[in-house]
Short mmCIF file of C-alpha atoms and ligand atoms in Angstrom, two decimals:
data_model
loop_
_atom_site.label_atom_id
_atom_site.label_comp_id
_atom_site.label_asym_id
_atom_site.label_seq_id
_atom_site.Cartn_x
_atom_site.Cartn_y
_atom_site.Cartn_z
CA MET A 1 -84.06 -0.73 -51.85
CA PRO A 2 -81.58 -1.45 -49.01
CA ILE A 3 -78.32 -3.13 -49.92
CA LEU A 4 -77.37 -3.50 -46.26
CA GLN A 5 -79.83 -3.89 -43.46
CA LEU A 6 -79.02 -3.74 -39.76
CA VAL A 7 -81.61 -4.93 -37.29
CA ASP A 8 -81.06 -4.20 -33.60
CA VAL A 9 -77.30 -4.63 -33.89
CA TYR A 10 -75.11 -4.58 -30.79
CA LYS A 11 -71.36 -4.82 -30.35
CA ARG A 12 -70.16 -5.45 -26.83
CA PHE A 13 -66.62 -5.27 -25.57
CA ASN A 14 -66.77 -6.94 -22.14
CA ASP A 15 -69.74 -5.15 -20.57
CA PHE A 16 -69.53 -2.07 -22.73
CA ASN A 17 -71.88 -1.50 -25.66
CA ALA A 18 -69.79 0.21 -28.34
CA VAL A 19 -72.79 -0.17 -30.68
CA SER A 20 -76.10 -0.32 -28.91
CA GLY A 21 -79.16 -1.55 -30.78
CA ILE A 22 -78.75 0.05 -34.21
CA SER A 23 -81.38 -0.58 -36.87
CA LEU A 24 -80.55 0.95 -40.20
CA ASN A 25 -81.27 0.46 -43.89
CA ILE A 26 -78.42 1.49 -46.18
CA LEU A 27 -79.83 2.11 -49.63
CA ASP A 28 -78.29 0.72 -52.79
CA GLY A 29 -76.18 3.46 -54.37
CA GLU A 30 -76.47 6.01 -51.59
CA PHE A 31 -73.72 8.08 -49.99
CA LEU A 32 -74.28 7.65 -46.27
CA THR A 33 -72.03 9.50 -43.85
CA VAL A 34 -71.74 8.59 -40.19
CA VAL A 35 -70.72 11.36 -37.83
CA GLY A 36 -70.54 11.55 -34.07
CA PRO A 37 -68.19 12.41 -31.24
CA SER A 38 -65.07 10.40 -30.56
CA GLY A 39 -65.94 7.01 -29.07
CA SER A 40 -69.56 7.05 -30.25
CA GLY A 41 -69.09 3.75 -32.13
CA LYS A 42 -68.62 4.86 -35.75
CA THR A 43 -65.57 2.72 -36.50
CA THR A 44 -67.06 -0.28 -34.71
CA LEU A 45 -70.16 0.02 -36.89
CA LEU A 46 -68.07 0.26 -40.04
CA ARG A 47 -65.92 -2.72 -39.01
CA MET A 48 -69.07 -4.80 -38.60
CA LEU A 49 -70.17 -3.81 -42.10
CA ALA A 50 -66.71 -4.74 -43.40
CA GLY A 51 -66.73 -8.13 -41.66
CA MET A 52 -63.84 -7.28 -39.34
CA GLU A 53 -66.05 -7.60 -36.27
CA ALA A 54 -69.11 -9.79 -35.78
CA PRO A 55 -72.13 -8.29 -34.03
CA SER A 56 -72.73 -9.49 -30.46
CA ASP A 57 -76.45 -9.36 -31.13
CA GLY A 58 -78.81 -8.50 -33.95
CA ASN A 59 -78.56 -9.15 -37.68
CA ILE A 60 -76.77 -7.64 -40.63
CA THR A 61 -78.03 -8.65 -44.04
CA LEU A 62 -76.63 -7.88 -47.46
CA ARG A 63 -79.25 -7.99 -50.22
CA GLY A 64 -81.37 -10.06 -47.88
CA GLU A 65 -78.66 -12.60 -46.94
CA LEU A 66 -77.49 -12.82 -43.35
CA ILE A 67 -73.79 -11.89 -43.23
CA ASN A 68 -73.12 -11.58 -39.47
CA ASN A 69 -70.26 -14.05 -39.58
CA VAL A 70 -69.13 -13.75 -43.20
CA PRO A 71 -65.42 -12.73 -43.11
CA ALA A 72 -64.21 -9.52 -44.75
CA LYS A 73 -62.62 -11.19 -47.76
CA GLU A 74 -65.85 -12.95 -48.68
CA ARG A 75 -67.92 -9.75 -48.69
CA PRO A 76 -68.45 -7.38 -51.60
CA THR A 77 -67.28 -4.53 -49.41
CA CYS A 78 -63.98 -2.67 -49.27
CA LEU A 79 -62.69 -0.57 -46.41
CA VAL A 80 -60.53 2.49 -47.16
CA PHE A 81 -58.57 3.64 -44.12
CA GLN A 82 -57.11 6.95 -43.13
CA SER A 83 -53.70 5.24 -43.03
CA LEU A 84 -54.28 4.01 -46.61
CA ALA A 85 -52.32 0.75 -46.06
CA LEU A 86 -50.48 1.01 -49.37
CA PHE A 87 -47.54 -1.29 -50.12
CA PRO A 88 -44.60 1.08 -49.71
CA HIS A 89 -42.01 -0.62 -51.92
CA LYS A 90 -44.31 -1.13 -54.85
CA THR A 91 -45.26 1.09 -57.72
CA VAL A 92 -48.55 2.89 -58.05
CA GLY A 93 -49.57 0.37 -60.70
CA GLU A 94 -48.70 -2.63 -58.52
CA ASN A 95 -50.67 -1.17 -55.65
CA ILE A 96 -53.75 -0.60 -57.77
CA GLU A 97 -53.49 -3.99 -59.44
CA PHE A 98 -53.12 -5.93 -56.20
CA PRO A 99 -56.81 -6.91 -55.89
CA LEU A 100 -56.86 -7.99 -59.53
CA LYS A 101 -53.74 -10.11 -59.05
CA VAL A 102 -55.38 -11.85 -56.10
CA LYS A 103 -58.27 -12.66 -58.41
CA ASN A 104 -55.80 -14.10 -60.98
CA ILE A 105 -56.67 -11.56 -63.66
CA PRO A 106 -54.02 -11.75 -66.48
CA PRO A 107 -51.32 -9.00 -66.43
CA ALA A 108 -52.42 -7.17 -69.59
CA GLN A 109 -55.98 -6.90 -68.36
CA ARG A 110 -54.77 -5.76 -64.93
CA LYS A 111 -52.69 -3.04 -66.44
CA ALA A 112 -55.51 -1.84 -68.66
CA ARG A 113 -57.81 -1.56 -65.64
CA ALA A 114 -55.11 0.18 -63.54
CA LEU A 115 -54.64 2.77 -66.30
CA GLU A 116 -58.38 3.31 -66.49
CA LEU A 117 -58.49 3.83 -62.74
CA LEU A 118 -55.54 6.25 -62.86
CA GLN A 119 -57.49 8.28 -65.37
CA MET A 120 -60.65 8.12 -63.27
CA LEU A 121 -58.72 9.35 -60.23
CA ARG A 122 -57.04 12.08 -62.32
CA LEU A 123 -53.51 10.77 -61.97
CA PRO A 124 -51.17 10.86 -65.00
CA GLU A 125 -50.61 7.59 -66.83
CA SER A 126 -46.86 7.93 -66.14
CA TYR A 127 -47.60 7.34 -62.45
CA TYR A 128 -48.22 3.70 -63.24
CA ALA A 129 -44.47 3.01 -62.85
CA LYS A 130 -43.82 5.51 -60.05
CA ASN A 131 -42.88 4.31 -56.59
CA VAL A 132 -45.88 5.00 -54.40
CA MET A 133 -43.74 6.50 -51.63
CA LYS A 134 -42.66 9.23 -54.06
CA CYS A 135 -46.26 10.40 -54.37
CA SER A 136 -47.66 13.32 -52.38
CA GLY A 137 -50.26 12.77 -49.67
CA GLY A 138 -53.13 13.61 -51.99
CA GLU A 139 -51.76 11.37 -54.72
CA LYS A 140 -51.40 8.47 -52.28
CA GLN A 141 -54.97 9.01 -51.26
CA ARG A 142 -56.01 8.75 -54.90
CA VAL A 143 -53.96 5.56 -55.33
CA ALA A 144 -55.71 4.05 -52.30
CA LEU A 145 -59.07 4.97 -53.82
CA ALA A 146 -58.07 3.51 -57.19
CA ARG A 147 -57.10 0.29 -55.43
CA ALA A 148 -60.44 0.22 -53.61
CA PHE A 149 -62.23 0.58 -56.94
CA ALA A 150 -60.06 -2.19 -58.41
CA TYR A 151 -61.70 -4.57 -55.93
CA ASP A 152 -64.93 -3.58 -57.63
CA PRO A 153 -66.90 -3.85 -54.39
CA ASP A 154 -70.61 -3.12 -54.19
CA VAL A 155 -70.09 -1.10 -51.04
CA LEU A 156 -67.12 1.14 -50.27
CA LEU A 157 -66.53 1.85 -46.61
CA PHE A 158 -64.40 4.85 -45.71
CA ASP A 159 -62.90 5.48 -42.29
CA GLU A 160 -61.88 9.14 -42.28
CA PRO A 161 -59.90 8.84 -45.51
CA LEU A 162 -59.19 12.57 -45.87
CA SER A 163 -58.41 13.50 -42.30
CA ALA A 164 -54.63 13.59 -42.75
CA LEU A 165 -54.72 15.96 -45.72
CA ASP A 166 -54.45 19.73 -45.79
CA TYR A 167 -57.56 21.85 -46.15
CA LYS A 168 -57.21 22.68 -49.82
CA LEU A 169 -56.58 19.12 -50.90
CA LYS A 170 -59.41 17.93 -48.72
CA LYS A 171 -61.78 20.30 -50.49
CA VAL A 172 -60.63 19.01 -53.90
CA LEU A 173 -60.93 15.36 -52.91
CA GLU A 174 -64.34 15.87 -51.24
CA LYS A 175 -65.74 16.99 -54.56
CA GLU A 176 -63.92 14.26 -56.44
CA LEU A 177 -65.26 11.59 -54.11
CA LYS A 178 -68.73 12.90 -54.62
CA ASP A 179 -68.23 12.75 -58.40
CA LEU A 180 -66.77 9.25 -58.14
CA HIS A 181 -69.78 8.18 -56.16
CA ARG A 182 -72.11 9.53 -58.81
CA GLN A 183 -70.14 8.02 -61.70
CA SER A 184 -69.68 4.61 -60.11
CA GLY A 185 -73.21 4.14 -58.76
CA LYS A 186 -71.70 2.27 -55.78
CA THR A 187 -72.86 2.50 -52.20
CA PHE A 188 -70.56 4.62 -50.03
CA VAL A 189 -70.56 4.51 -46.25
CA TYR A 190 -68.26 7.20 -44.93
CA ILE A 191 -67.05 8.14 -41.46
CA THR A 192 -65.81 11.61 -40.76
CA HIS A 193 -65.29 14.12 -37.99
CA SER A 194 -65.67 16.92 -40.48
CA LEU A 195 -69.19 18.24 -40.63
CA GLU A 196 -68.33 20.20 -43.72
CA GLU A 197 -67.27 16.98 -45.44
CA ALA A 198 -70.49 15.31 -44.36
CA MET A 199 -72.60 18.21 -45.59
CA VAL A 200 -70.86 18.45 -48.97
CA MET A 201 -70.82 14.80 -49.94
CA SER A 202 -73.68 12.88 -48.38
CA ASP A 203 -77.13 11.86 -49.53
CA ARG A 204 -77.89 11.11 -45.88
CA ILE A 205 -76.08 11.67 -42.63
CA ALA A 206 -76.42 9.45 -39.56
CA VAL A 207 -75.49 11.06 -36.26
CA MET A 208 -74.21 8.67 -33.59
CA ARG A 209 -74.05 9.18 -29.88
CA ALA A 210 -73.04 6.57 -27.31
CA GLY A 211 -73.47 3.64 -29.69
CA LYS A 212 -76.86 4.72 -31.05
CA ILE A 213 -78.02 6.61 -34.13
CA VAL A 214 -79.79 9.67 -32.77
CA GLN A 215 -80.82 11.12 -36.12
CA ILE A 216 -80.59 10.17 -39.75
CA GLY A 217 -81.63 12.33 -42.68
CA THR A 218 -80.50 14.53 -45.53
CA PRO A 219 -77.82 17.11 -44.68
CA GLU A 220 -80.43 19.87 -45.04
CA THR A 221 -82.85 18.18 -42.63
CA ILE A 222 -80.21 17.54 -40.03
CA TYR A 223 -78.86 21.05 -40.24
CA ALA A 224 -82.19 22.83 -40.29
CA ASN A 225 -84.30 20.42 -38.21
CA PRO A 226 -82.07 18.81 -35.65
CA GLU A 227 -83.77 16.20 -33.53
CA ASP A 228 -82.40 17.62 -30.31
CA GLU A 229 -79.90 19.97 -28.74
CA PHE A 230 -77.06 17.48 -29.12
CA VAL A 231 -77.49 17.23 -32.89
CA ALA A 232 -77.98 20.99 -33.24
CA GLU A 233 -74.77 21.70 -31.34
CA PHE A 234 -72.86 18.97 -33.08
CA PHE A 235 -73.57 20.59 -36.45
CA GLY A 236 -71.77 23.84 -35.92
CA GLU A 237 -71.82 26.79 -33.58
CA VAL A 238 -75.09 27.81 -32.03
CA ASN A 239 -76.56 30.53 -29.85
CA LYS A 240 -78.55 29.08 -26.98
CA PHE A 241 -81.13 30.95 -24.97
CA SER A 242 -82.89 29.51 -21.92
CA VAL A 243 -86.41 30.82 -21.78
CA SER A 244 -89.36 30.33 -19.49
CA LEU A 245 -93.00 31.12 -19.91
CA ASN A 246 -94.68 33.65 -17.66
CA GLU A 247 -97.98 35.47 -17.74
CA GLU A 248 -96.61 38.95 -18.02
CA TRP A 249 -93.90 38.54 -20.64
CA GLY A 250 -94.71 35.32 -22.43
CA TRP A 251 -91.49 33.47 -23.30
CA PHE A 252 -88.81 35.38 -21.46
CA SER A 253 -85.03 35.05 -21.60
CA GLN A 254 -83.48 36.03 -18.30
CA ASP A 255 -79.99 36.17 -19.82
CA THR A 256 -80.84 38.77 -22.41
CA GLU A 257 -83.72 40.30 -20.45
CA SER A 258 -86.01 40.11 -23.44
CA SER A 259 -89.25 38.42 -24.31
CA LEU A 260 -88.98 36.17 -27.32
CA THR A 261 -91.36 34.92 -29.99
CA LEU A 262 -90.92 31.18 -30.51
CA ARG A 263 -92.16 28.71 -33.04
CA LEU A 264 -92.85 25.63 -30.98
CA PRO A 265 -92.69 22.17 -32.53
CA THR A 266 -96.11 20.70 -33.31
CA ASP A 267 -95.59 18.03 -30.65
CA TRP A 268 -94.61 20.50 -27.92
CA PRO A 269 -95.34 18.76 -24.62
CA GLY A 270 -96.60 21.90 -22.88
CA SER A 271 -93.41 22.48 -20.92
CA GLU A 272 -92.90 26.05 -19.71
CA GLN A 273 -89.12 25.90 -19.92
CA ALA A 274 -87.42 25.85 -23.28
CA THR A 275 -84.05 26.17 -24.94
CA VAL A 276 -83.97 28.25 -28.10
CA ILE A 277 -81.15 27.54 -30.52
CA VAL A 278 -80.27 29.94 -33.32
CA ARG A 279 -77.36 29.42 -35.65
CA PRO A 280 -75.09 32.47 -35.99
CA GLU A 281 -75.79 32.75 -39.71
CA TYR A 282 -79.51 33.27 -39.04
CA MET A 283 -78.71 36.26 -36.85
CA ARG A 284 -78.66 39.66 -38.46
CA PHE A 285 -78.02 43.24 -37.40
CA ALA A 286 -81.36 45.01 -37.16
CA THR A 287 -82.13 48.63 -37.92
CA SER A 288 -85.46 48.65 -36.09
CA ALA A 289 -87.06 46.71 -33.24
CA HIS A 290 -89.64 45.25 -35.64
CA GLU A 291 -87.40 44.10 -38.42
CA PHE A 292 -87.38 40.47 -37.18
CA ASP A 293 -89.65 38.41 -34.91
CA ASN A 294 -86.99 38.78 -32.25
CA VAL A 295 -84.75 41.78 -31.79
CA ILE A 296 -82.41 42.17 -28.84
CA SER A 297 -79.84 44.82 -28.12
CA GLY A 298 -76.23 44.48 -27.14
CA THR A 299 -72.68 45.67 -27.70
CA VAL A 300 -70.18 44.32 -30.18
CA PHE A 301 -67.03 43.20 -28.42
CA ASN A 302 -65.23 41.04 -30.97
CA GLU A 303 -65.05 40.58 -34.68
CA TYR A 304 -63.46 37.64 -36.49
CA SER A 305 -62.81 37.18 -40.15
CA LEU A 306 -63.78 33.67 -41.32
CA GLY A 307 -62.76 34.29 -44.92
CA SER A 308 -65.96 34.74 -46.87
CA ARG A 309 -67.91 35.49 -43.67
CA ILE A 310 -67.45 37.71 -40.66
CA GLN A 311 -68.40 36.64 -37.19
CA TYR A 312 -69.27 39.17 -34.48
CA GLN A 313 -69.52 38.52 -30.78
CA VAL A 314 -72.20 40.66 -29.27
CA ARG A 315 -72.76 40.98 -25.53
CA CYS A 316 -76.52 40.91 -24.84
CA GLY A 317 -77.23 41.05 -21.13
CA ASN A 318 -75.21 38.17 -19.63
CA LYS A 319 -74.91 36.42 -22.91
CA SER A 320 -72.34 36.42 -25.67
CA VAL A 321 -74.22 36.03 -28.96
CA LEU A 322 -72.59 35.10 -32.28
CA VAL A 323 -73.73 36.83 -35.45
CA GLU A 324 -72.26 35.59 -38.70
CA ILE A 325 -72.79 37.46 -41.93
CA PRO A 326 -71.35 37.31 -45.43
CA ARG A 327 -68.35 39.58 -45.88
CA THR A 328 -70.29 41.47 -48.53
CA LEU A 329 -72.79 42.56 -45.84
CA ALA A 330 -70.09 43.30 -43.25
CA ARG A 331 -70.49 46.35 -41.10
CA ASN A 332 -67.65 48.21 -39.48
CA ALA A 333 -68.64 47.77 -35.89
CA ALA A 334 -66.72 50.02 -33.57
CA PRO A 335 -65.66 48.33 -30.34
CA ASP A 336 -68.42 48.65 -27.72
CA GLU A 337 -70.85 49.88 -30.33
CA GLN A 338 -74.51 49.47 -29.33
CA VAL A 339 -76.36 47.34 -31.84
CA MET A 340 -79.64 45.53 -32.31
CA ILE A 341 -79.54 41.97 -33.53
CA GLY A 342 -82.46 39.86 -34.60
CA TRP A 343 -83.76 36.60 -36.01
CA ASN A 344 -87.03 35.18 -37.19
CA ALA A 345 -88.82 32.57 -35.12
CA ALA A 346 -88.89 30.15 -38.08
CA ASP A 347 -85.08 30.14 -38.15
CA ALA A 348 -84.72 28.98 -34.56
CA PHE A 349 -84.93 25.51 -33.12
CA VAL A 350 -86.83 25.11 -29.85
CA ALA A 351 -86.22 22.20 -27.48
CA GLU A 352 -87.70 21.34 -24.12
CA ALA A 353 -85.31 22.52 -21.42
P1 LIG B 1 -63.28 7.99 -33.06
O1 LIG B 1 -64.08 9.07 -33.70
O2 LIG B 1 -62.45 8.47 -31.92
O3 LIG B 1 -62.54 7.13 -34.04
P2 LIG B 1 -65.49 6.11 -32.92
O4 LIG B 1 -66.80 6.79 -32.89
O5 LIG B 1 -65.06 5.54 -34.22
O6 LIG B 1 -64.37 7.04 -32.31
P3 LIG B 1 -65.11 3.44 -31.92
O7 LIG B 1 -63.69 3.33 -32.37
O8 LIG B 1 -66.12 2.69 -32.65
O9 LIG B 1 -65.55 4.96 -31.83
O10 LIG B 1 -65.14 3.03 -30.39
C1 LIG B 1 -66.35 3.06 -29.64
C2 LIG B 1 -66.05 2.63 -28.23
O11 LIG B 1 -65.72 1.24 -28.20
C3 LIG B 1 -64.87 3.35 -27.61
O12 LIG B 1 -65.15 3.64 -26.27
C4 LIG B 1 -63.73 2.35 -27.73
O13 LIG B 1 -62.81 2.51 -26.69
C5 LIG B 1 -64.46 1.03 -27.61
N1 LIG B 1 -63.77 -0.03 -28.35
C6 LIG B 1 -63.59 -0.09 -29.68
N2 LIG B 1 -62.93 -1.21 -30.04
C7 LIG B 1 -62.70 -1.89 -28.89
C8 LIG B 1 -62.05 -3.12 -28.58
N3 LIG B 1 -61.54 -3.89 -29.55
N4 LIG B 1 -62.01 -3.49 -27.29
C9 LIG B 1 -62.54 -2.74 -26.32
N5 LIG B 1 -63.16 -1.55 -26.54
C10 LIG B 1 -63.24 -1.12 -27.80
#
């Protein structure tokens, strides 16, 4: 059941389409994340949902009612910014209670709700009287979230709310946001540059490019079955092989001088040029030429520790290929060591070149 429905929505600035014909159903209670390169129109889309911009064309409906020109304050939506927009000279409690004060809720009731929200956001009750500027970055972020919940909106819109925080705190808050989403049953629409954030938290991810949504689906679908090369590359590092079909070798990669076994999509148009994309974590070191559908040889020339995983750069013909394996399976590759690396056809994505 969609809570918000966009039908062929455009936003033009002069002659430029920042959002270009988006049709999208946002489901009641879902966690939808919008990702895309800088300038792809994410914030503009969110601002239209918030009522801070009106579409130039198309319709936005909320539970079936047209809301194109309904201003922000008359919508059951709340936008949480990266900059937080907290009132600096007020206490944590006053910040959280602000939306309730605007609604003329009596002070005792406001305080009770603020304390409930502090608890929900895992801030100590004593913070109620603390000046908000004396809070840490992560605490301020929680206060901003508590204030957003105090509005009691049906839809919470987030514009990169965690981007200013350090890695560890981000990881904590990602999980907390996901829990809050589950507990509250509200609809979350979330913009981020962090693919990890999108993967961890979302029910669905929408990938934007040049004002359009190029793919929407569960994190697993988008990661494992990208619609095209752009989406595949956007979601993390990839190895790309250009291959062409010939009678003698079948699918042949000139770069690595090897013939490759591909799993073509069911709707393959018959093209004889293809791009094969394999994520580094689907690459493995092989002990025999038949261990995987595809095995190519090369020399290890770099090794990077990524914490729980190790990434190797292997020179195969003209190509530098990334192999990423869990630390527990790490091998001590000597510099310039000759190795075989391989992957199974089912773990690669094939696009028309
Ligand atoms: P980022 O990830 O960098 O925040 P974004 O995907 O959120 O980018 P938007 O902020 O939506 O992108 O901007 C999309 C395009 O629209 C950009 O090219 C931007 O310059 C343009 N744009 C946005 N707002 C306006 C405006 N008020 N007037 C003119 N152009 C605008």
